[in-house]
Amino acid sequence: MTALNQSPGSTGTTGTVDAAARPSNGRTLTGSLGVTAIVFMVVAAASPLTVVGGAAPLGILLGNGVGYPAMFAISAVVLLLFSVGLATMAKHVPKPGAFFTFVGYGLGRPMGLATAYLALLTYTTIQVAVYGYMGYVLQVTFTGLGGPDLPWYLYALAVIGLVGVLGYRHIELSSKVLGVLLVGEILIVLALVVAVVASGGPEGLSLAPFEPANIVSGAPGVGLMFAIAAFIGFEATAIFRDEAKNPSRTIPIATYVAVIGIGVFYTIASWGIVMAWGPSGVVDAAAADPGAMVIITTLNYLGPIGEVVINVLLITSMFACVLSFHNVITRYQHSMSTAGVLPRRLGDVHHRHLSPHTSSIVQTATAVAFTGAFALLGLDPVLAVFTWFSGVATLAIAILMAITSVAVIVYFTRKNRGAASVWHTVIAPALGLAGLVASAIIITAYFPMLVGDVDAEGIPVFGVLSLSLLAFIALVPVAGYVQALVLRARDPQAYERITDAIGG
C-alpha cells in the first residue's frame, strides 16, 4: 500500500508538493489549507474561552492561586521546546499521521501503532468529555430561558449530529466555521482584559502572578496540570499535512504559531482575571462559583450585554472544540486505515467533498455510542463525564508527547543524522522531554483528585476508579503494540504495508 502523502512529484525527504498537483486516488486527502486555516482548527480544539472560563478558575482555586497565570507561560515554554522536534519531523517525514507516524519512524512499527491507539484514546476522550459538558450547559441555558427541561444527553446528541454533518463535508468548510467562532472568543476575552486594564482593577495592576513566591504557592503541580491540559489540540497540525498548501513550510509554521499564540493568550487572559478581582480576592471569587467566575467577571466589567455575549460564545467555543477534534480523529483513523491496521473503508475519501467521509460517520457513531452509554449509566455530565475523561486525556497527551520527543531524538541521531541542527534534533526535544516527563509524573500523582478519588480529608488516594482509568490508559497502547507483533508473525505483507505508511 502506498504512503498516504507519497504522490508523484515529491522530492527528497520533505515531500513538498503543491496541493493542486496531488492526484486523487480515492484514498488521498487533498486541499489548500494555509497557516491561518490550520491554526484556527487546532487553536479551536484548545477551546480558548472554555479554558479561560473553566480551567482558569479551577487552576486558581485548586492550584497555585494568584500565581496560576505563570503556569501557562511555563507550559508554553515546555511545549514550544517539544514543538521544535515535532516541526522538524514534519519537514523530513512526508506523511500526515503526526504522533504515530513520527514514533513509527523513530522507534519502529510496534511503538508507532501503540502510539496511534493512545492518540485515538486521547482525542476521543477529550471530545466526549466536552460533549458531556456542552450538553449540560445547553440544558441549563435553554431551561433558564423557559424552554423544556430536556435531559443533557439529548442536547449532546444534537450537537454530535451537527458536528457529523460538518465533518462529512470538505475540511475548508469546517475551517471557516471554526475561524468565525474562534475570532469571537478571542475578541470577547481581549475586550474583558482591556476593560480590566482601563479600570485599573480593585487593587491596581501588577505582576504579582509572576512573582516566584506566588508561583510556588498552594499546589503548583495542580496548576501545571490544568495549564498543560489547556493546550491539548495544538500538536495536531501535522495531521492536516495532505490538505495543506505547502506541507513542509505550512505545518511547522502553523505549529509554532499555535503554541505561541495559545500560550500568550492564556497568560494574558488569566492575568486579566486575577487583576479583575485583585490578588487578595481572586481565590475567594473562584471558590464562590468557579463555573460562573468568568461570566460574573464579564458582567462586572462589560455589563449585561457582555454577559450575554460571553454566555453564547462559551457554547460556541465548546462546539468549535468538538468539531476540531472530530476532524483530527477522522484523519487519524484515515491514516491508520491507509497503514492497514484499521478497516480499509475508513480510508475512503468522498469524491466531491474530498473528506474522509466514512471515517467521519464512524467517529460520529462512536460519540453517539459513548453518550448513550453515559446516559444509561446515569453519569453526571460534569462531575463524571467531563471530569473523568478530561483526566484521561490530560495524562495520555503528556505521555504521547514524551514518547514522540524520544522518537525525534532517536530518528535524527540513528537514522537521519545531520539532517538538521543539533538544537532542532536533540537539545530542544530533550529539554521538552524532561518537562513532559515531569508533567506526566505530577499529573499521575494528582490523577485521583481529577476523578474524585479522595479520602474524607480531601487527600487524593488511588481508588478503584482512578486505578481503572490509569489501567485503561496503559492497556490501549498495549493493544496496538500487540497488533503489530501479531501482524508481523501472521501476515508479513500487511506488516510491510505498515512500514510503507508509518516508517520504522
Short mmCIF file of C-alpha atoms in Angstrom, two decimals:
data_model
loop_
_atom_site.label_atom_id
_atom_site.label_comp_id
_atom_site.label_asym_id
_atom_site.label_seq_id
_atom_site.Cartn_x
_atom_site.Cartn_y
_atom_site.Cartn_z
CA MET A 1 0.00 0.00 0.00
CA THR A 2 1.44 3.38 -0.89
CA ALA A 3 2.13 6.01 1.73
CA LEU A 4 -0.70 8.43 2.34
CA ASN A 5 1.19 11.52 1.20
CA GLN A 6 3.53 9.84 -1.27
CA SER A 7 2.49 11.34 -4.56
CA PRO A 8 4.25 11.88 -7.89
CA GLY A 9 6.42 14.93 -7.90
CA SER A 10 7.54 14.73 -4.28
CA THR A 11 11.21 15.45 -3.82
CA GLY A 12 13.74 14.37 -1.24
CA THR A 13 12.57 13.54 2.21
CA THR A 14 10.44 16.59 2.69
CA GLY A 15 7.79 15.64 0.15
CA THR A 16 6.97 19.25 -0.71
CA VAL A 17 4.13 19.07 -3.18
CA ASP A 18 1.67 21.70 -4.23
CA ALA A 19 -1.80 20.66 -3.11
CA ALA A 20 -3.32 21.21 -6.52
CA ALA A 21 -0.82 18.83 -8.09
CA ARG A 22 -1.65 15.87 -5.90
CA PRO A 23 -3.61 13.16 -7.60
CA SER A 24 -6.82 11.88 -6.15
CA ASN A 25 -6.91 8.10 -5.91
CA GLY A 26 -9.99 7.77 -3.77
CA ARG A 27 -7.94 7.46 -0.58
CA THR A 28 -5.66 10.51 -0.62
CA LEU A 29 -6.85 13.67 1.11
CA THR A 30 -6.19 16.92 -0.73
CA GLY A 31 -6.71 20.58 -0.03
CA SER A 32 -5.14 24.02 0.05
CA LEU A 33 -5.22 24.92 3.73
CA GLY A 34 -2.86 27.70 4.69
CA VAL A 35 -1.22 28.51 8.01
CA THR A 36 -4.20 30.57 9.20
CA ALA A 37 -6.79 27.87 8.49
CA ILE A 38 -4.78 25.14 10.23
CA VAL A 39 -4.02 27.38 13.22
CA PHE A 40 -7.73 28.19 13.53
CA MET A 41 -8.61 24.49 13.67
CA VAL A 42 -6.01 23.45 16.23
CA VAL A 43 -6.47 26.54 18.43
CA ALA A 44 -10.22 25.97 18.29
CA ALA A 45 -9.55 22.45 19.58
CA ALA A 46 -7.76 24.03 22.53
CA SER A 47 -11.06 25.89 23.10
CA PRO A 48 -9.71 29.22 24.45
CA LEU A 49 -12.89 30.51 26.06
CA THR A 50 -13.68 27.16 27.65
CA VAL A 51 -10.19 27.22 29.18
CA VAL A 52 -10.49 30.81 30.38
CA GLY A 53 -13.98 30.19 31.76
CA GLY A 54 -13.48 26.67 33.12
CA ALA A 55 -9.86 25.64 33.62
CA ALA A 56 -8.52 29.00 34.80
CA PRO A 57 -10.88 29.38 37.80
CA LEU A 58 -10.16 25.77 38.83
CA GLY A 59 -6.42 26.31 38.40
CA ILE A 60 -6.62 29.37 40.62
CA LEU A 61 -8.78 27.62 43.21
CA LEU A 62 -7.12 24.18 43.36
CA GLY A 63 -3.68 25.10 42.06
CA ASN A 64 -1.37 27.93 42.96
CA GLY A 65 -3.87 30.77 43.30
CA VAL A 66 -2.53 34.16 42.26
CA GLY A 67 0.46 32.52 40.56
CA TYR A 68 -1.64 30.38 38.20
CA PRO A 69 -1.15 32.60 35.09
CA ALA A 70 2.57 31.80 35.23
CA MET A 71 1.71 28.11 34.71
CA PHE A 72 0.51 28.90 31.21
CA ALA A 73 3.80 30.61 30.43
CA ILE A 74 5.79 27.67 31.83
CA SER A 75 3.67 25.17 29.90
CA ALA A 76 4.12 27.18 26.71
CA VAL A 77 7.91 27.04 27.08
CA VAL A 78 7.87 23.25 27.60
CA LEU A 79 5.53 22.68 24.67
CA LEU A 80 7.43 25.09 22.44
CA LEU A 81 10.57 23.01 23.04
CA PHE A 82 8.54 19.91 22.16
CA SER A 83 7.28 21.67 19.03
CA VAL A 84 10.81 22.17 17.72
CA GLY A 85 11.23 18.43 17.28
CA LEU A 86 7.66 18.00 16.05
CA ALA A 87 8.09 20.68 13.37
CA THR A 88 11.46 19.26 12.31
CA MET A 89 9.97 15.80 11.86
CA ALA A 90 7.12 17.32 9.84
CA LYS A 91 9.70 18.66 7.37
CA HIS A 92 11.53 15.35 6.97
CA VAL A 93 8.70 12.80 7.22
CA PRO A 94 6.28 13.45 4.34
CA LYS A 95 3.27 11.69 5.84
CA PRO A 96 0.30 13.01 7.81
CA GLY A 97 -0.04 10.60 10.75
CA ALA A 98 1.52 13.02 13.27
CA PHE A 99 2.29 11.21 16.54
CA PHE A 100 2.03 7.64 15.33
CA THR A 101 3.87 8.38 12.08
CA PHE A 102 6.76 10.11 13.82
CA VAL A 103 7.03 7.47 16.53
CA GLY A 104 6.91 4.76 13.85
CA TYR A 105 9.85 6.34 12.06
CA GLY A 106 11.85 6.81 15.25
CA LEU A 107 11.01 3.82 17.43
CA GLY A 108 9.66 1.25 14.98
CA ARG A 109 6.31 -0.05 13.78
CA PRO A 110 5.05 -1.64 17.03
CA MET A 111 5.66 1.54 19.06
CA GLY A 112 4.16 3.60 16.25
CA LEU A 113 0.98 1.55 16.28
CA ALA A 114 0.84 1.65 20.09
CA THR A 115 1.06 5.44 19.92
CA ALA A 116 -1.68 5.56 17.28
CA TYR A 117 -4.12 3.85 19.62
CA LEU A 118 -3.10 6.11 22.50
CA ALA A 119 -3.68 9.17 20.30
CA LEU A 120 -7.15 7.94 19.36
CA LEU A 121 -7.89 7.42 23.06
CA THR A 122 -6.69 10.93 23.89
CA TYR A 123 -8.75 12.76 21.30
CA THR A 124 -11.83 10.59 21.72
CA THR A 125 -11.93 11.04 25.49
CA ILE A 126 -11.44 14.81 25.37
CA GLN A 127 -14.16 15.07 22.74
CA VAL A 128 -16.74 13.03 24.65
CA ALA A 129 -15.83 14.96 27.81
CA VAL A 130 -16.69 18.24 26.11
CA TYR A 131 -19.88 16.73 24.63
CA GLY A 132 -20.99 15.95 28.18
CA TYR A 133 -20.19 19.42 29.48
CA MET A 134 -21.78 21.07 26.47
CA GLY A 135 -24.95 19.02 26.88
CA TYR A 136 -25.17 20.22 30.48
CA VAL A 137 -24.60 23.89 29.57
CA LEU A 138 -27.22 23.76 26.83
CA GLN A 139 -29.69 22.11 29.20
CA VAL A 140 -29.21 24.82 31.82
CA THR A 141 -29.28 27.61 29.24
CA PHE A 142 -32.48 26.57 27.48
CA THR A 143 -34.22 25.70 30.75
CA GLY A 144 -33.26 29.11 32.11
CA LEU A 145 -34.80 30.74 29.04
CA GLY A 146 -38.11 28.98 29.71
CA GLY A 147 -37.61 26.08 27.34
CA PRO A 148 -38.46 22.44 28.07
CA ASP A 149 -36.33 20.68 30.68
CA LEU A 150 -34.80 18.06 28.40
CA PRO A 151 -32.03 15.72 29.60
CA TRP A 152 -28.45 16.81 28.84
CA TYR A 153 -27.73 13.86 26.58
CA LEU A 154 -30.39 14.88 24.05
CA TYR A 155 -28.63 18.22 23.60
CA ALA A 156 -25.31 16.39 23.35
CA LEU A 157 -26.68 14.08 20.65
CA ALA A 158 -27.99 17.06 18.68
CA VAL A 159 -24.53 18.64 18.75
CA ILE A 160 -22.93 15.34 17.71
CA GLY A 161 -25.25 15.26 14.68
CA LEU A 162 -24.35 18.80 13.62
CA VAL A 163 -20.64 18.10 14.03
CA GLY A 164 -21.06 14.95 11.98
CA VAL A 165 -22.61 16.90 9.10
CA LEU A 166 -19.75 19.42 9.03
CA GLY A 167 -17.14 16.68 9.42
CA TYR A 168 -18.61 14.80 6.45
CA ARG A 169 -18.03 17.76 4.17
CA HIS A 170 -14.79 19.32 2.93
CA ILE A 171 -12.33 20.39 5.60
CA GLU A 172 -12.34 24.00 4.39
CA LEU A 173 -15.99 24.37 5.47
CA SER A 174 -15.03 23.30 8.98
CA SER A 175 -12.06 25.68 8.97
CA LYS A 176 -14.31 28.61 8.05
CA VAL A 177 -16.83 27.78 10.79
CA LEU A 178 -14.04 27.36 13.33
CA GLY A 179 -12.40 30.59 12.23
CA VAL A 180 -15.53 32.68 12.79
CA LEU A 181 -16.19 31.14 16.22
CA LEU A 182 -12.57 31.46 17.31
CA VAL A 183 -12.37 35.15 16.40
CA GLY A 184 -15.46 35.79 18.53
CA GLU A 185 -13.91 34.00 21.52
CA ILE A 186 -10.67 35.91 21.30
CA LEU A 187 -12.33 39.30 20.88
CA ILE A 188 -14.62 38.97 23.92
CA VAL A 189 -11.75 37.86 26.17
CA LEU A 190 -9.48 40.65 24.92
CA ALA A 191 -12.33 43.13 25.44
CA LEU A 192 -12.60 41.92 29.04
CA VAL A 193 -8.85 42.29 29.61
CA VAL A 194 -8.86 45.80 28.10
CA ALA A 195 -11.77 46.78 30.36
CA VAL A 196 -9.90 45.49 33.42
CA VAL A 197 -6.74 47.34 32.43
CA ALA A 198 -8.70 50.55 31.75
CA SER A 199 -10.35 50.38 35.18
CA GLY A 200 -7.13 49.50 36.99
CA GLY A 201 -8.82 46.70 38.93
CA PRO A 202 -9.75 46.86 42.63
CA GLU A 203 -6.12 46.67 43.77
CA GLY A 204 -4.32 48.20 40.80
CA LEU A 205 -2.38 46.44 38.07
CA SER A 206 0.69 44.39 38.99
CA LEU A 207 2.90 41.47 38.02
CA ALA A 208 2.02 39.57 41.21
CA PRO A 209 1.09 36.37 39.26
CA PHE A 210 4.69 36.11 38.05
CA GLU A 211 6.43 36.60 41.37
CA PRO A 212 8.33 33.42 42.40
CA ALA A 213 6.66 33.26 45.82
CA ASN A 214 3.20 33.20 44.22
CA ILE A 215 4.19 30.72 41.51
CA VAL A 216 5.22 28.08 44.06
CA SER A 217 2.37 28.79 46.49
CA GLY A 218 -0.51 26.41 47.10
CA ALA A 219 -0.37 23.37 44.82
CA PRO A 220 1.68 24.41 41.75
CA GLY A 221 1.58 20.83 40.46
CA VAL A 222 -2.20 21.00 40.12
CA GLY A 223 -1.90 24.40 38.45
CA LEU A 224 0.58 22.99 35.94
CA MET A 225 -1.74 20.06 35.28
CA PHE A 226 -4.66 22.33 34.37
CA ALA A 227 -2.40 24.52 32.26
CA ILE A 228 -0.98 21.70 30.14
CA ALA A 229 -4.45 20.25 29.65
CA ALA A 230 -5.49 23.60 28.21
CA PHE A 231 -3.07 23.18 25.29
CA ILE A 232 -4.48 19.85 24.05
CA GLY A 233 -5.05 20.14 20.32
CA PHE A 234 -2.21 22.40 19.19
CA GLU A 235 0.01 19.42 18.32
CA ALA A 236 -2.45 18.15 15.70
CA THR A 237 -1.14 20.46 12.97
CA ALA A 238 0.78 17.60 11.31
CA ILE A 239 -2.38 15.52 10.84
CA PHE A 240 -3.56 18.03 8.19
CA ARG A 241 -0.41 17.61 6.08
CA ASP A 242 -2.16 16.24 2.99
CA GLU A 243 -4.62 19.13 3.00
CA ALA A 244 -2.05 21.91 3.37
CA LYS A 245 -0.86 24.17 0.57
CA ASN A 246 2.85 23.61 1.11
CA PRO A 247 3.15 20.99 3.87
CA SER A 248 6.88 21.31 4.56
CA ARG A 249 6.51 25.01 5.22
CA THR A 250 2.89 25.36 6.36
CA ILE A 251 2.90 22.67 9.07
CA PRO A 252 6.00 23.84 11.02
CA ILE A 253 4.89 27.49 10.91
CA ALA A 254 1.35 26.58 12.00
CA THR A 255 2.76 24.53 14.89
CA TYR A 256 4.89 27.38 16.22
CA VAL A 257 2.15 29.98 15.73
CA ALA A 258 -0.38 27.78 17.52
CA VAL A 259 1.64 27.04 20.65
CA ILE A 260 3.00 30.58 20.99
CA GLY A 261 -0.40 32.14 20.31
CA ILE A 262 -2.19 29.88 22.79
CA GLY A 263 0.45 30.44 25.47
CA VAL A 264 0.42 34.23 25.15
CA PHE A 265 -3.38 34.39 25.02
CA TYR A 266 -3.93 32.19 28.07
CA THR A 267 -1.28 34.00 30.09
CA ILE A 268 -2.75 37.44 29.36
CA ALA A 269 -6.35 36.30 29.85
CA SER A 270 -5.70 34.61 33.21
CA TRP A 271 -3.62 37.60 34.36
CA GLY A 272 -6.62 39.78 33.50
CA ILE A 273 -8.91 37.61 35.63
CA VAL A 274 -6.54 37.90 38.61
CA MET A 275 -6.35 41.67 38.16
CA ALA A 276 -10.14 41.89 37.83
CA TRP A 277 -10.58 40.60 41.40
CA GLY A 278 -7.22 41.64 42.84
CA PRO A 279 -4.51 39.30 44.15
CA SER A 280 -6.09 39.23 47.60
CA GLY A 281 -9.61 38.46 46.39
CA VAL A 282 -9.28 36.24 43.31
CA VAL A 283 -9.10 32.92 45.19
CA ASP A 284 -12.24 33.72 47.18
CA ALA A 285 -14.01 34.71 43.96
CA ALA A 286 -13.04 31.38 42.36
CA ALA A 287 -14.17 29.47 45.46
CA ALA A 288 -17.57 31.19 45.46
CA ASP A 289 -18.54 29.90 42.00
CA PRO A 290 -15.71 28.68 39.72
CA GLY A 291 -18.11 27.70 36.93
CA ALA A 292 -19.59 31.19 36.65
CA MET A 293 -16.50 33.19 37.59
CA VAL A 294 -15.68 34.42 34.09
CA ILE A 295 -19.34 35.27 33.42
CA ILE A 296 -19.60 37.28 36.64
CA THR A 297 -16.30 38.98 35.84
CA THR A 298 -17.61 39.93 32.41
CA LEU A 299 -20.84 41.25 33.91
CA ASN A 300 -18.82 43.43 36.29
CA TYR A 301 -16.61 44.92 33.57
CA LEU A 302 -18.61 44.71 30.32
CA GLY A 303 -22.16 44.88 31.67
CA PRO A 304 -25.24 42.76 30.85
CA ILE A 305 -24.57 42.77 27.10
CA GLY A 306 -21.08 41.40 27.65
CA GLU A 307 -22.52 38.75 29.94
CA VAL A 308 -24.94 37.55 27.24
CA VAL A 309 -22.23 37.58 24.59
CA ILE A 310 -19.79 35.53 26.64
CA ASN A 311 -22.54 33.05 27.52
CA VAL A 312 -23.25 32.48 23.83
CA LEU A 313 -19.57 32.33 22.92
CA LEU A 314 -18.89 29.82 25.69
CA ILE A 315 -21.30 27.46 23.97
CA THR A 316 -19.82 28.11 20.53
CA SER A 317 -16.34 27.64 22.00
CA MET A 318 -17.22 24.12 23.08
CA PHE A 319 -18.80 23.47 19.68
CA ALA A 320 -15.62 24.60 17.94
CA CYS A 321 -13.65 22.31 20.23
CA VAL A 322 -15.63 19.15 19.42
CA LEU A 323 -15.73 19.96 15.69
CA SER A 324 -11.97 20.38 15.59
CA PHE A 325 -11.34 17.14 17.48
CA HIS A 326 -13.79 15.37 15.18
CA ASN A 327 -11.64 16.41 12.23
CA VAL A 328 -8.46 15.27 13.98
CA ILE A 329 -9.88 11.86 14.94
CA THR A 330 -11.26 11.16 11.47
CA ARG A 331 -7.85 11.88 9.96
CA TYR A 332 -6.09 9.64 12.46
CA GLN A 333 -8.47 6.84 11.51
CA HIS A 334 -7.89 7.61 7.83
CA SER A 335 -4.10 7.39 8.27
CA MET A 336 -4.36 4.16 10.25
CA SER A 337 -6.63 2.68 7.58
CA THR A 338 -4.07 3.55 4.94
CA ALA A 339 -1.47 1.83 7.13
CA GLY A 340 -3.64 -1.29 7.01
CA VAL A 341 -4.38 -1.54 10.73
CA LEU A 342 -7.99 -0.34 10.62
CA PRO A 343 -10.69 -1.40 8.12
CA ARG A 344 -9.95 -0.24 4.60
CA ARG A 345 -13.27 1.60 4.26
CA LEU A 346 -12.11 4.14 6.83
CA GLY A 347 -9.56 5.35 4.30
CA ASP A 348 -12.14 6.22 1.63
CA VAL A 349 -12.29 9.84 0.51
CA HIS A 350 -15.55 11.41 -0.70
CA HIS A 351 -15.43 12.09 -4.46
CA ARG A 352 -16.99 15.56 -4.13
CA HIS A 353 -16.26 16.77 -0.59
CA LEU A 354 -12.73 15.28 -0.62
CA SER A 355 -13.21 14.36 3.04
CA PRO A 356 -12.67 11.07 4.91
CA HIS A 357 -16.45 10.72 4.98
CA THR A 358 -16.63 7.08 6.10
CA SER A 359 -14.26 7.79 8.96
CA SER A 360 -16.41 10.79 9.88
CA ILE A 361 -19.54 8.63 10.02
CA VAL A 362 -17.79 6.05 12.22
CA GLN A 363 -16.50 8.76 14.55
CA THR A 364 -19.98 10.24 14.85
CA ALA A 365 -21.38 6.81 15.67
CA THR A 366 -18.68 6.33 18.30
CA ALA A 367 -19.61 9.60 20.01
CA VAL A 368 -23.29 8.62 19.93
CA ALA A 369 -22.48 5.23 21.48
CA PHE A 370 -20.44 6.78 24.30
CA THR A 371 -23.11 9.38 25.05
CA GLY A 372 -25.81 6.72 25.04
CA ALA A 373 -23.79 4.58 27.46
CA PHE A 374 -23.28 7.54 29.80
CA ALA A 375 -27.00 8.25 29.72
CA LEU A 376 -27.91 4.62 30.50
CA LEU A 377 -25.43 4.57 33.40
CA GLY A 378 -26.87 7.81 34.75
CA LEU A 379 -23.49 9.54 34.92
CA ASP A 380 -23.33 13.21 35.81
CA PRO A 381 -22.30 15.12 32.65
CA VAL A 382 -19.88 17.40 34.52
CA LEU A 383 -18.70 15.62 37.67
CA ALA A 384 -18.32 12.26 35.91
CA VAL A 385 -18.22 12.52 32.10
CA PHE A 386 -16.30 15.79 31.81
CA THR A 387 -14.01 15.35 34.81
CA TRP A 388 -13.08 11.69 34.36
CA PHE A 389 -12.41 11.80 30.65
CA SER A 390 -10.59 15.13 30.78
CA GLY A 391 -8.27 13.49 33.30
CA VAL A 392 -7.65 10.55 30.98
CA ALA A 393 -6.90 12.84 28.03
CA THR A 394 -4.57 15.07 30.07
CA LEU A 395 -2.32 12.22 31.18
CA ALA A 396 -2.45 10.49 27.79
CA ILE A 397 -1.37 13.61 25.90
CA ALA A 398 1.62 14.15 28.18
CA ILE A 399 2.71 10.53 27.61
CA LEU A 400 2.15 10.88 23.85
CA MET A 401 4.32 13.97 23.62
CA ALA A 402 7.07 12.42 25.75
CA ILE A 403 7.20 9.31 23.53
CA THR A 404 7.25 11.50 20.42
CA SER A 405 10.18 13.50 21.81
CA VAL A 406 12.14 10.27 22.29
CA ALA A 407 11.25 9.21 18.73
CA VAL A 408 12.52 12.52 17.33
CA ILE A 409 15.87 12.17 19.09
CA VAL A 410 16.31 8.54 18.00
CA TYR A 411 15.31 9.23 14.41
CA PHE A 412 17.77 12.07 13.89
CA THR A 413 20.65 10.53 15.83
CA ARG A 414 20.43 6.97 14.47
CA LYS A 415 18.52 7.06 11.20
CA ASN A 416 18.92 10.53 9.68
CA ARG A 417 21.98 12.06 11.29
CA GLY A 418 22.91 15.52 10.06
CA ALA A 419 19.50 16.23 8.50
CA ALA A 420 19.03 19.26 10.78
CA SER A 421 20.87 21.14 13.52
CA VAL A 422 21.61 19.59 16.91
CA TRP A 423 19.31 22.15 18.51
CA HIS A 424 16.35 21.02 16.39
CA THR A 425 17.03 17.29 16.66
CA VAL A 426 18.48 16.71 20.12
CA ILE A 427 18.73 19.64 22.52
CA ALA A 428 15.23 21.14 22.21
CA PRO A 429 13.47 17.74 22.07
CA ALA A 430 15.48 16.57 25.12
CA LEU A 431 14.54 19.67 27.11
CA GLY A 432 10.93 19.25 26.09
CA LEU A 433 11.09 15.58 27.06
CA ALA A 434 12.36 16.47 30.55
CA GLY A 435 9.49 18.89 31.04
CA LEU A 436 6.90 16.43 29.74
CA VAL A 437 8.14 13.56 31.90
CA ALA A 438 8.00 15.79 34.97
CA SER A 439 4.50 16.88 33.98
CA ALA A 440 3.34 13.27 33.47
CA ILE A 441 4.63 12.34 36.93
CA ILE A 442 2.81 15.28 38.51
CA ILE A 443 -0.41 14.51 36.63
CA THR A 444 -0.27 10.86 37.71
CA ALA A 445 0.28 11.86 41.34
CA TYR A 446 -2.78 14.12 41.27
CA PHE A 447 -4.87 11.92 38.97
CA PRO A 448 -7.12 10.67 41.80
CA MET A 449 -8.07 14.28 42.53
CA LEU A 450 -9.11 14.78 38.91
CA VAL A 451 -11.57 11.87 39.05
CA GLY A 452 -12.73 12.42 42.62
CA ASP A 453 -10.81 9.63 44.39
CA VAL A 454 -10.13 11.41 47.68
CA ASP A 455 -10.40 10.43 51.32
CA ALA A 456 -12.56 12.06 53.98
CA GLU A 457 -9.98 14.84 54.38
CA GLY A 458 -9.82 15.58 50.66
CA ILE A 459 -6.43 13.95 50.14
CA PRO A 460 -6.11 12.12 46.79
CA VAL A 461 -5.90 8.34 47.04
CA PHE A 462 -5.63 5.72 44.32
CA GLY A 463 -9.02 4.03 44.47
CA VAL A 464 -10.86 1.69 42.12
CA LEU A 465 -11.93 4.44 39.71
CA SER A 466 -8.55 6.14 39.32
CA LEU A 467 -6.68 2.82 39.05
CA SER A 468 -9.18 1.54 36.47
CA LEU A 469 -8.79 4.62 34.30
CA LEU A 470 -5.00 4.51 34.60
CA ALA A 471 -5.07 0.85 33.61
CA PHE A 472 -7.21 1.79 30.60
CA ILE A 473 -4.60 4.35 29.52
CA ALA A 474 -1.92 1.65 29.76
CA LEU A 475 -3.83 -1.16 28.05
CA VAL A 476 -4.96 0.74 24.94
CA PRO A 477 -1.44 1.29 23.55
CA VAL A 478 -0.50 -2.26 24.56
CA ALA A 479 -3.29 -3.46 22.26
CA GLY A 480 -1.72 -1.57 19.36
CA TYR A 481 1.73 -2.94 20.13
CA VAL A 482 0.38 -6.50 20.25
CA GLN A 483 -1.49 -5.99 16.96
CA ALA A 484 1.77 -5.04 15.28
CA LEU A 485 3.50 -8.14 16.64
CA VAL A 486 0.62 -10.36 15.51
CA LEU A 487 0.74 -8.86 12.02
CA ARG A 488 4.49 -9.43 11.86
CA ALA A 489 4.02 -13.11 12.76
CA ARG A 490 0.87 -13.91 10.78
CA ASP A 491 0.82 -11.50 7.85
CA PRO A 492 4.28 -10.18 6.94
CA GLN A 493 2.91 -8.39 3.88
CA ALA A 494 0.45 -6.41 5.99
CA TYR A 495 3.30 -5.66 8.39
CA GLU A 496 5.34 -4.31 5.48
CA ARG A 497 2.43 -2.10 4.45
CA ILE A 498 2.59 -0.55 7.91
CA THR A 499 6.24 0.12 7.18
CA ASP A 500 5.33 1.91 3.96
CA ALA A 501 2.76 4.07 5.73
CA ILE A 502 4.36 4.95 9.05
CA GLY A 503 8.00 4.08 8.75
CA GLY A 504 10.18 2.01 11.03
#
